[in-house]
PDB file of C-alpha atoms and ligand atoms in Angstrom:
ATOM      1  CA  UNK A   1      15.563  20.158 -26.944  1.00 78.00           C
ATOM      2  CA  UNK A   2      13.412  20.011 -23.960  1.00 79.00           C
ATOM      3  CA  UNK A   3      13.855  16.591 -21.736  1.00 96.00           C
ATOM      4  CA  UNK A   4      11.086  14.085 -22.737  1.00 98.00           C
ATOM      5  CA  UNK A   5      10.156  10.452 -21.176  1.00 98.00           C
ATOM      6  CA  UNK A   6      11.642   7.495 -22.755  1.00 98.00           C
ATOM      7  CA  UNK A   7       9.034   5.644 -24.970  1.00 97.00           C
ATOM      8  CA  UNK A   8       7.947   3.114 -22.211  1.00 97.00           C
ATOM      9  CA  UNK A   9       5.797   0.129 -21.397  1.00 98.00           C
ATOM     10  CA  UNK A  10       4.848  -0.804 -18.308  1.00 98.00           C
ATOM     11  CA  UNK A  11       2.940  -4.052 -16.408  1.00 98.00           C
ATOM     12  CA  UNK A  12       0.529  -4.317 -13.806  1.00 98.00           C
ATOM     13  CA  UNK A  13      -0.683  -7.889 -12.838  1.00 95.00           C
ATOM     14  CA  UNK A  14      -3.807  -7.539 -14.819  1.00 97.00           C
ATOM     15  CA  UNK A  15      -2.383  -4.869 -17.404  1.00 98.00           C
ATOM     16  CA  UNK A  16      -0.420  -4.442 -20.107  1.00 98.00           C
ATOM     17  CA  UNK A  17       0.345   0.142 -20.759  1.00 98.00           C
ATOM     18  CA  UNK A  18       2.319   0.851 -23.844  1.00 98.00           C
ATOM     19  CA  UNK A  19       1.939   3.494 -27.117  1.00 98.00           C
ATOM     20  CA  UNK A  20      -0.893   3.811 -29.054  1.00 98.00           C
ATOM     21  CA  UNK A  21      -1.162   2.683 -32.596  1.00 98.00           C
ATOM     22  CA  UNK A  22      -3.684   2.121 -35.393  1.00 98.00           C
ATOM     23  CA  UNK A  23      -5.469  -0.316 -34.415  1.00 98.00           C
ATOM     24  CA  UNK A  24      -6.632   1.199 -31.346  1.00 98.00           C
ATOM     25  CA  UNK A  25      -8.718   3.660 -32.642  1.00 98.00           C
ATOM     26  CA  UNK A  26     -11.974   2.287 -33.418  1.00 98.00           C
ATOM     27  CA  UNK A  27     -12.095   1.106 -29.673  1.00 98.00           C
ATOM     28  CA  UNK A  28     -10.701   5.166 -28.672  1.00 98.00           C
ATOM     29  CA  UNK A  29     -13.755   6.119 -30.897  1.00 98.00           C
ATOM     30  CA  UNK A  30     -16.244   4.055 -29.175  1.00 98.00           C
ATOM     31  CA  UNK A  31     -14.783   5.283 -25.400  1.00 98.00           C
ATOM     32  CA  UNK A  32     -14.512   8.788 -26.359  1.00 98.00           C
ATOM     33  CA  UNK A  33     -17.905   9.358 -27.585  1.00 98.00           C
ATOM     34  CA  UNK A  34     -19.599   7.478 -24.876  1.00 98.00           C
ATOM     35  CA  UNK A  35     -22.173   9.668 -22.496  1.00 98.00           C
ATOM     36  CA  UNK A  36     -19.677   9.519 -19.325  1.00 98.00           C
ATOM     37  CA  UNK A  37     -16.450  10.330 -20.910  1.00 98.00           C
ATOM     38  CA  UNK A  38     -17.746  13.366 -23.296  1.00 98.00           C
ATOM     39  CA  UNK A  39     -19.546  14.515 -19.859  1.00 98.00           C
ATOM     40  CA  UNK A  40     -15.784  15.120 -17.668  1.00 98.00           C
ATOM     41  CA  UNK A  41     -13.738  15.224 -20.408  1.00 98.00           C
ATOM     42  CA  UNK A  42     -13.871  18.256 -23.164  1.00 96.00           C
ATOM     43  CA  UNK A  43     -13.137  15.924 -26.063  1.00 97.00           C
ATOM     44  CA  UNK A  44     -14.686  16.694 -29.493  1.00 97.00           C
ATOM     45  CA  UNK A  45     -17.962  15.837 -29.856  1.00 97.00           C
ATOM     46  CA  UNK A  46     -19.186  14.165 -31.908  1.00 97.00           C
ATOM     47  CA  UNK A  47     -15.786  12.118 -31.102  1.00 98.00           C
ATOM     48  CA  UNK A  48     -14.934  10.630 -34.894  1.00 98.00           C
ATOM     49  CA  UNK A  49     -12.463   8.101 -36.349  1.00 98.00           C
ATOM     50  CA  UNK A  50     -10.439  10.874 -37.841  1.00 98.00           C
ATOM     51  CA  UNK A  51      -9.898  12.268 -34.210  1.00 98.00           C
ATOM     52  CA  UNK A  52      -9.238   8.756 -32.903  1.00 98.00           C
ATOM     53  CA  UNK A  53      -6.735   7.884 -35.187  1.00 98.00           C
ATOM     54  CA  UNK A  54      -5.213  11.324 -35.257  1.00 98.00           C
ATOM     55  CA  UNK A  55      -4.787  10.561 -31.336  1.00 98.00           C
ATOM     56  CA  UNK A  56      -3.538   7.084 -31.573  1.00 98.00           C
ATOM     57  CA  UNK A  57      -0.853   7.605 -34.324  1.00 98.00           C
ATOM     58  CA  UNK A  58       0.343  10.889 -33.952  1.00 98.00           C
ATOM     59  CA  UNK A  59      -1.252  13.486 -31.402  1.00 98.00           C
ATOM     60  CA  UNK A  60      -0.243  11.056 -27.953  1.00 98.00           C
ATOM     61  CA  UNK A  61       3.092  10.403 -29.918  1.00 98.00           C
ATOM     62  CA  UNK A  62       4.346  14.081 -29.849  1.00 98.00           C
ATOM     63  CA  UNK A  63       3.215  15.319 -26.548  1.00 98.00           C
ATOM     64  CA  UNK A  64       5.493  12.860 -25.959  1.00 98.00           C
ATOM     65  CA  UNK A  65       8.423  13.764 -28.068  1.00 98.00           C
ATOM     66  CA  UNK A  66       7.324  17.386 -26.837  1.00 97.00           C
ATOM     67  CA  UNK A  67       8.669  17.002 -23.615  1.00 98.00           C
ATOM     68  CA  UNK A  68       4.661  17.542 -22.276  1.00 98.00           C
ATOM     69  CA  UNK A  69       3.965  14.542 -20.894  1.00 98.00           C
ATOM     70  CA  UNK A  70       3.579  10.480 -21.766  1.00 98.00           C
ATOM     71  CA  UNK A  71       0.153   8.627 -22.682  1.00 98.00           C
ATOM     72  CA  UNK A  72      -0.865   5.125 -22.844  1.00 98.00           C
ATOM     73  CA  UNK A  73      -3.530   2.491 -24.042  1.00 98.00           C
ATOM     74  CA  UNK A  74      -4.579   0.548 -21.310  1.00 98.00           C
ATOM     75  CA  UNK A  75      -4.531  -3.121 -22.340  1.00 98.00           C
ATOM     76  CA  UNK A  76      -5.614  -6.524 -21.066  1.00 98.00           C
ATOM     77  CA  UNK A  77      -2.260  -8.417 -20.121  1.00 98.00           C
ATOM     78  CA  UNK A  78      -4.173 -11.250 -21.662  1.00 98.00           C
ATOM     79  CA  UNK A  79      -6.117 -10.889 -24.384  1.00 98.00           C
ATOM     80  CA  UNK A  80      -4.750  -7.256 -25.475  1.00 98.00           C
ATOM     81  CA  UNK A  81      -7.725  -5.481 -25.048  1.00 98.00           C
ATOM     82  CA  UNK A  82      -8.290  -1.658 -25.137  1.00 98.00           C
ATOM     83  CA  UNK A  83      -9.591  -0.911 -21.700  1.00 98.00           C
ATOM     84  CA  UNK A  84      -8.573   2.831 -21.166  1.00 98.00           C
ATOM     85  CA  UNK A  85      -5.796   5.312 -21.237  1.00 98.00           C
ATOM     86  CA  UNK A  86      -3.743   6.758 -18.936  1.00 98.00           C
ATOM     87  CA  UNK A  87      -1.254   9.281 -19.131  1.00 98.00           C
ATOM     88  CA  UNK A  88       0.626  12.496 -17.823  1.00 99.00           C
ATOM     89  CA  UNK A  89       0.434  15.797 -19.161  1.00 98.00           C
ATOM     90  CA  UNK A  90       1.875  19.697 -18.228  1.00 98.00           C
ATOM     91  CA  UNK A  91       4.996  18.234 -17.357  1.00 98.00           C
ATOM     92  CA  UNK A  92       7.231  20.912 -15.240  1.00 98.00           C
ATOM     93  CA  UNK A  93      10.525  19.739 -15.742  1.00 98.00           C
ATOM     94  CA  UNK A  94      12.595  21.438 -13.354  1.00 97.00           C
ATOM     95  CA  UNK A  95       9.814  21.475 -10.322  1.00 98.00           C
ATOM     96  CA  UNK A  96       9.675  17.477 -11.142  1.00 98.00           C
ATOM     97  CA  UNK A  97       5.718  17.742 -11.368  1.00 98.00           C
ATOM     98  CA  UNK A  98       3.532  16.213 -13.638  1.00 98.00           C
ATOM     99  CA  UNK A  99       0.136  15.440 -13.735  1.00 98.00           C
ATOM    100  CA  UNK A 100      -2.011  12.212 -14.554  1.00 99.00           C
ATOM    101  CA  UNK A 101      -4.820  12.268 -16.736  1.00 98.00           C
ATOM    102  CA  UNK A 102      -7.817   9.220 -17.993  1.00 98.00           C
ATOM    103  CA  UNK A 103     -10.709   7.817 -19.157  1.00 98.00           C
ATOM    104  CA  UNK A 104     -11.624   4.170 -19.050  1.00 98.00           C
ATOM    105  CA  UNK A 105     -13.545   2.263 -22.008  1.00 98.00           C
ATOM    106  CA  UNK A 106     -17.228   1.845 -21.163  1.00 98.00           C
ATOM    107  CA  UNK A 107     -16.815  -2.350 -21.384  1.00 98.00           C
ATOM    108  CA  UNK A 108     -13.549  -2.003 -18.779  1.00 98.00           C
ATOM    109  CA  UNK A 109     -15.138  -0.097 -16.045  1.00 98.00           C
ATOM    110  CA  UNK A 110     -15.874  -0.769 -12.638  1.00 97.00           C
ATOM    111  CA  UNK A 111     -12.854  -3.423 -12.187  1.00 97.00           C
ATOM    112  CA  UNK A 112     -10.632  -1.429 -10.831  1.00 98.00           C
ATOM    113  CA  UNK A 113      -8.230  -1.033 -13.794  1.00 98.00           C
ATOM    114  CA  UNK A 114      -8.342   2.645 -14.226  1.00 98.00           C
ATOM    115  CA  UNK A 115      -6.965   2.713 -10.433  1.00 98.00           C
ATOM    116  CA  UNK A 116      -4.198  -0.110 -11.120  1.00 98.00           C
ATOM    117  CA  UNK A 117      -3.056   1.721 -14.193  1.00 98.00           C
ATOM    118  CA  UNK A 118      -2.784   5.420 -12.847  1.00 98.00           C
ATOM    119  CA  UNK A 119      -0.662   3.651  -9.476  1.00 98.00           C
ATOM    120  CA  UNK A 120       1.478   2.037 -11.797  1.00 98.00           C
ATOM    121  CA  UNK A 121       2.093   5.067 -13.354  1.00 98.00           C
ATOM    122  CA  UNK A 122       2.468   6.980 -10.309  1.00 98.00           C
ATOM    123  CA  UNK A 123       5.058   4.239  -8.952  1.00 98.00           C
ATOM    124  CA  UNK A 124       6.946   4.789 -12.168  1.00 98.00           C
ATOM    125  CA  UNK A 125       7.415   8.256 -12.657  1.00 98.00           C
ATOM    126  CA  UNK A 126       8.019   8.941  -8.972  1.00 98.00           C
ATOM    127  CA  UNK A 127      10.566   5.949  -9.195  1.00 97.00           C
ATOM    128  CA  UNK A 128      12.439   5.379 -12.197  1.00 97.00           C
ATOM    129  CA  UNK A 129      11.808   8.940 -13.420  1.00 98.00           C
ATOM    130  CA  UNK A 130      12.528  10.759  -9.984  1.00 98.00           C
ATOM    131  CA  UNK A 131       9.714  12.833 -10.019  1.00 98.00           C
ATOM    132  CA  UNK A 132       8.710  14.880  -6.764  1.00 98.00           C
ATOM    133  CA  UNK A 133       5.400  15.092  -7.430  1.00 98.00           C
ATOM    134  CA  UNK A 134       1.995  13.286  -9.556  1.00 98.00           C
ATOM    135  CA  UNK A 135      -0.710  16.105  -9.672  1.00 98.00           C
ATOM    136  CA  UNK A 136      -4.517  14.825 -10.286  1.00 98.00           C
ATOM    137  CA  UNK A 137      -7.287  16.995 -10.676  1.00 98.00           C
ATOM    138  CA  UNK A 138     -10.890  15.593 -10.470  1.00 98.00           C
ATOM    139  CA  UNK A 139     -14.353  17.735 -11.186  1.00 98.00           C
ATOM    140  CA  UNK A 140     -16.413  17.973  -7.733  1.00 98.00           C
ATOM    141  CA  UNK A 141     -18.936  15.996  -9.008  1.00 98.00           C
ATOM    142  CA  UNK A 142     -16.521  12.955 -10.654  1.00 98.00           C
ATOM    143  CA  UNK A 143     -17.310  10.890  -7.464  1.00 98.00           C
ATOM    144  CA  UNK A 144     -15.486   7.627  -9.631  1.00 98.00           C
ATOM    145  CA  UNK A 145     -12.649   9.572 -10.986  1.00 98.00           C
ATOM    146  CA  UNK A 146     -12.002  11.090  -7.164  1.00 98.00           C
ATOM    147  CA  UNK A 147     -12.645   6.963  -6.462  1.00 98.00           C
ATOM    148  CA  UNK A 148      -9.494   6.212  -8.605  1.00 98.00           C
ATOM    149  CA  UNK A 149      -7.180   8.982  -6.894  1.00 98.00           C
ATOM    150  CA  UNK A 150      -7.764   7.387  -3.502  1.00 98.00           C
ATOM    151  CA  UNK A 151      -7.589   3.885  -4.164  1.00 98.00           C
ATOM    152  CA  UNK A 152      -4.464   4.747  -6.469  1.00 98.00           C
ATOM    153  CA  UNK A 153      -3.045   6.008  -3.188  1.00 98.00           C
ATOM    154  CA  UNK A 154      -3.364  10.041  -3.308  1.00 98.00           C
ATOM    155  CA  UNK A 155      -4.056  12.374  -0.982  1.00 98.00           C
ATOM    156  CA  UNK A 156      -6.630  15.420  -1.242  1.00 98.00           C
ATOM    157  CA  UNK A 157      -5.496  18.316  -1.013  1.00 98.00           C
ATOM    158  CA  UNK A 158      -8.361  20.939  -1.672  1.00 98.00           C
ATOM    159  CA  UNK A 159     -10.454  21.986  -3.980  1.00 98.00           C
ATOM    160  CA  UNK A 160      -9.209  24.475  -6.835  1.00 98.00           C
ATOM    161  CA  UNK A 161     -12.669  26.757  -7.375  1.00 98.00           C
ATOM    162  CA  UNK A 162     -13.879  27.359 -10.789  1.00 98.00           C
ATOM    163  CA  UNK A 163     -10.532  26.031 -12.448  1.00 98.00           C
ATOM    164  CA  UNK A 164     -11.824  23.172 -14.903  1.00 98.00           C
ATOM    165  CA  UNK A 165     -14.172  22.971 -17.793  1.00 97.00           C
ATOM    166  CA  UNK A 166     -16.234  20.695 -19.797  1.00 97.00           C
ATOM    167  CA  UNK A 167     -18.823  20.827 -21.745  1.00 97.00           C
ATOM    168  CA  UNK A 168     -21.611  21.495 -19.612  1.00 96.00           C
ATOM    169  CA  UNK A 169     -19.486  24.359 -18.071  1.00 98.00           C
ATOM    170  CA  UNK A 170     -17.062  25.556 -15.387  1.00 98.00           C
ATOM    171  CA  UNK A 171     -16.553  23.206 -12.742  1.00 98.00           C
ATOM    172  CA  UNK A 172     -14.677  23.129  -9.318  1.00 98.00           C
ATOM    173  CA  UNK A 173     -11.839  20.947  -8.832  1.00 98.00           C
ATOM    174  CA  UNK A 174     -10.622  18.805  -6.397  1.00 98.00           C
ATOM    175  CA  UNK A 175      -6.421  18.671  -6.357  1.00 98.00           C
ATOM    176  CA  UNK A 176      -4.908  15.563  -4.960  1.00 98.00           C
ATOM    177  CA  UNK A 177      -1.445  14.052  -5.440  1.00 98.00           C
ATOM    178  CA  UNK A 178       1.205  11.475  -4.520  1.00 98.00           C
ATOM    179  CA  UNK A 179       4.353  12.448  -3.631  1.00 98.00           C
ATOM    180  CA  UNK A 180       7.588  10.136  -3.032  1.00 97.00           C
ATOM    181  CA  UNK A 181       6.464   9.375   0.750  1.00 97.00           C
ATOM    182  CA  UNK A 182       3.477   8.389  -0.473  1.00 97.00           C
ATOM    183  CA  UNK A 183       4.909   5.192  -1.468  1.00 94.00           C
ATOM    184  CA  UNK A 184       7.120   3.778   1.213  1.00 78.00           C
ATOM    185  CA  UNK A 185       6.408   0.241   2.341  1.00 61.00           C
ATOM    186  CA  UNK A 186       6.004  -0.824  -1.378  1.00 53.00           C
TER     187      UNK A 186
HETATM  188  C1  LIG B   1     -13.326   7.837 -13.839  1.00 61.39           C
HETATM  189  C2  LIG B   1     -13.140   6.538 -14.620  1.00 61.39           C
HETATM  190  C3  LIG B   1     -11.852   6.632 -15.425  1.00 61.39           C
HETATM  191  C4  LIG B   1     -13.029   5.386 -13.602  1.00 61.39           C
HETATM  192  O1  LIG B   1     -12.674   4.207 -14.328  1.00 61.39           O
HETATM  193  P1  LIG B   1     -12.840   2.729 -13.692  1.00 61.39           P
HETATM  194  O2  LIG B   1     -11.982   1.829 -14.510  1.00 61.39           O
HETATM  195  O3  LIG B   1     -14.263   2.401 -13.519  1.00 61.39           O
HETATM  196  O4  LIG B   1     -12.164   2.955 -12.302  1.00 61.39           O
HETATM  197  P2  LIG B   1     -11.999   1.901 -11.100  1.00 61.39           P
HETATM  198  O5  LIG B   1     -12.769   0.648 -11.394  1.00 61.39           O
HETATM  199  O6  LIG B   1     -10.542   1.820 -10.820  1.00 61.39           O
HETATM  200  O7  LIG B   1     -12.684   2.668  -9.886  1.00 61.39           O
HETATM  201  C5  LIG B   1     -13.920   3.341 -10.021  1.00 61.39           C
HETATM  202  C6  LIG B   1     -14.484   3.587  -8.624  1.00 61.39           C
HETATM  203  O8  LIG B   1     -15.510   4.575  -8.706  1.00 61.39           O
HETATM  204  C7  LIG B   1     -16.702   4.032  -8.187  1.00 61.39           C
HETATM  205  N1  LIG B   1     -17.798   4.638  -8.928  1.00 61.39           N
HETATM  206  C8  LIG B   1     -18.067   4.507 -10.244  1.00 61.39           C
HETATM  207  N2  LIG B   1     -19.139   5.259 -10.545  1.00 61.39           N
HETATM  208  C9  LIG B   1     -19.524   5.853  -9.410  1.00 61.39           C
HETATM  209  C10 LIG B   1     -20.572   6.758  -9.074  1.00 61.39           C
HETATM  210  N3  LIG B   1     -21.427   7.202 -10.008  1.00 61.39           N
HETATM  211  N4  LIG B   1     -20.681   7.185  -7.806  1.00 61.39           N
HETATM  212  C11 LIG B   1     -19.822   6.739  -6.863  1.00 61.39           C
HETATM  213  N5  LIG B   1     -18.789   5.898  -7.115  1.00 61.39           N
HETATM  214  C12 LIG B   1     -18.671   5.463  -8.373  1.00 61.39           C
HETATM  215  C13 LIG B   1     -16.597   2.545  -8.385  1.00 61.39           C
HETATM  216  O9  LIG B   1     -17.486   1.866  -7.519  1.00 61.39           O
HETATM  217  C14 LIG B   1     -15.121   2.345  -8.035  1.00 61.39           C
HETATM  218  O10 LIG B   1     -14.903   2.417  -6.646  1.00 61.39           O
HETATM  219  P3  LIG B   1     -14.807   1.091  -5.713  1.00 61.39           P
HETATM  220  O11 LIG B   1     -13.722   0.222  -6.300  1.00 61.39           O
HETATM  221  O12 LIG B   1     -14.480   1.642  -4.381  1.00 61.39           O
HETATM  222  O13 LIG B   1     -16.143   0.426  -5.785  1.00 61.39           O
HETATM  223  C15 LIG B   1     -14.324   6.241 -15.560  1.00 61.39           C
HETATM  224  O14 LIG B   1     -15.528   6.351 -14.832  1.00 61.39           O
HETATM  225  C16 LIG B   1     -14.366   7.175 -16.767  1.00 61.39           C
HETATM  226  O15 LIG B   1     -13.807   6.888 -17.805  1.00 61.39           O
HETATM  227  N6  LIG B   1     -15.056   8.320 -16.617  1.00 61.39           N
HETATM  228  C17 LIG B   1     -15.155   9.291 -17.707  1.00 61.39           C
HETATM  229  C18 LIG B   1     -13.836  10.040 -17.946  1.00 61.39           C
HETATM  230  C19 LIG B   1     -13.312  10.694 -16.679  1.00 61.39           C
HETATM  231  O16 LIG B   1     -14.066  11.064 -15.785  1.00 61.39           O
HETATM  232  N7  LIG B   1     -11.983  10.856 -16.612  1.00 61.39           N
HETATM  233  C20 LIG B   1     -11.331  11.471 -15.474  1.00 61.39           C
HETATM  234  C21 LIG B   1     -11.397  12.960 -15.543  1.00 61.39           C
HETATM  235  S1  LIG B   1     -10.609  13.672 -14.076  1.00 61.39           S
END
């Protein structure tokens, strides 16, 4: 059996990150088939209910149990809200690298949750988890999503040519991370 992460949940001051389940999928359909997110992510499209429930009950449960990686809603601490998902993916296990992937629902954006979220994350796996390294990879032209890495705390470390792809095409990528020293002070 490969390692895997624990099934976790995890609080921010303004967020709540645990599993998906069922009732999070007509909000995952609604964020997954909106213009920004099909346009950097290479989702389906059209994005349906049967792919959002298939995500949110079983398909973010076993790259879990996998060993690839962990994913979570993004929630309002308060009123329980879907606001996004964040989550790690290509886990290499015995380099201790992983890397964090995520889209934000149209209504949540702009708040500053997606950046909250993916430092929380970072904080975790590079803390409790002992992880070395939190690999992020954001299209050239994703000015928010490169946004999110640096106010999350990550550093940029170049740009990895013709290495992603969405549906309008090949794009460049920028590669930042955050590493263990990263952190210190917090
Ligand atoms: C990238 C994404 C997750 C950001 O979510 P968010 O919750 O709005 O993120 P935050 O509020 O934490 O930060 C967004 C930052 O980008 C900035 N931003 C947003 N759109 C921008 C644009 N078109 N140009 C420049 N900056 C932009 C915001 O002003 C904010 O920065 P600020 O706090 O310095 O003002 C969201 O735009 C999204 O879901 N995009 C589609 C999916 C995607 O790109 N996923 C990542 C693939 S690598």
């Amino acid at each position: 059996m490969p390692p895997v992460f624990p099934e976790t949940v995890l609080h921010t001051d303004r967020l709540l990150l645990r599993p998906f389940n069922s009732e999070d999928a007509d909000a995952t359909r609604i964020a997954c088939s909106d213009e920004l997110t099909q346009q950097w992510l290479p989702l389906p499209a059209p994005y349906t209910i049967e792919h959002a429930t298939s995500w949110c009950t079983e398909v973010s449960h076993r790259l879990r149990t996998s060993g690839d990686g962990i994913h979570f809603a993004v929630t309002d601490a308060g009123s329980g809200q879907l606001l996004g998902t964040v989550g790690l993916k290509k886990t290499d296990w015995p380099a201790q690298v992983s890397e964090v992937g995520y889209w934000s629902a149209p209504w949540a954006r702009g708040r500053g949750m997606t950046a909250e979220a993916t430092r929380a994350l970072g904080e975790w796996l590079l803390g409790e988890q002992g992880f070395q390294r939190l690999q992020l990879l954001a299209a050239t032209g994703n000015t928010a999503s490169q946004r999110v890495a640096e106010k999350a705390g990550f550093q940029r470390e170049g740009i990895l040519r013709n290495a992603g792809y969405v549906h309008g095409g090949r794009v460049d990528l920028f590669v930042f991370s955050l590493v263990p020293g990263d952190l210190a002070g917090n």
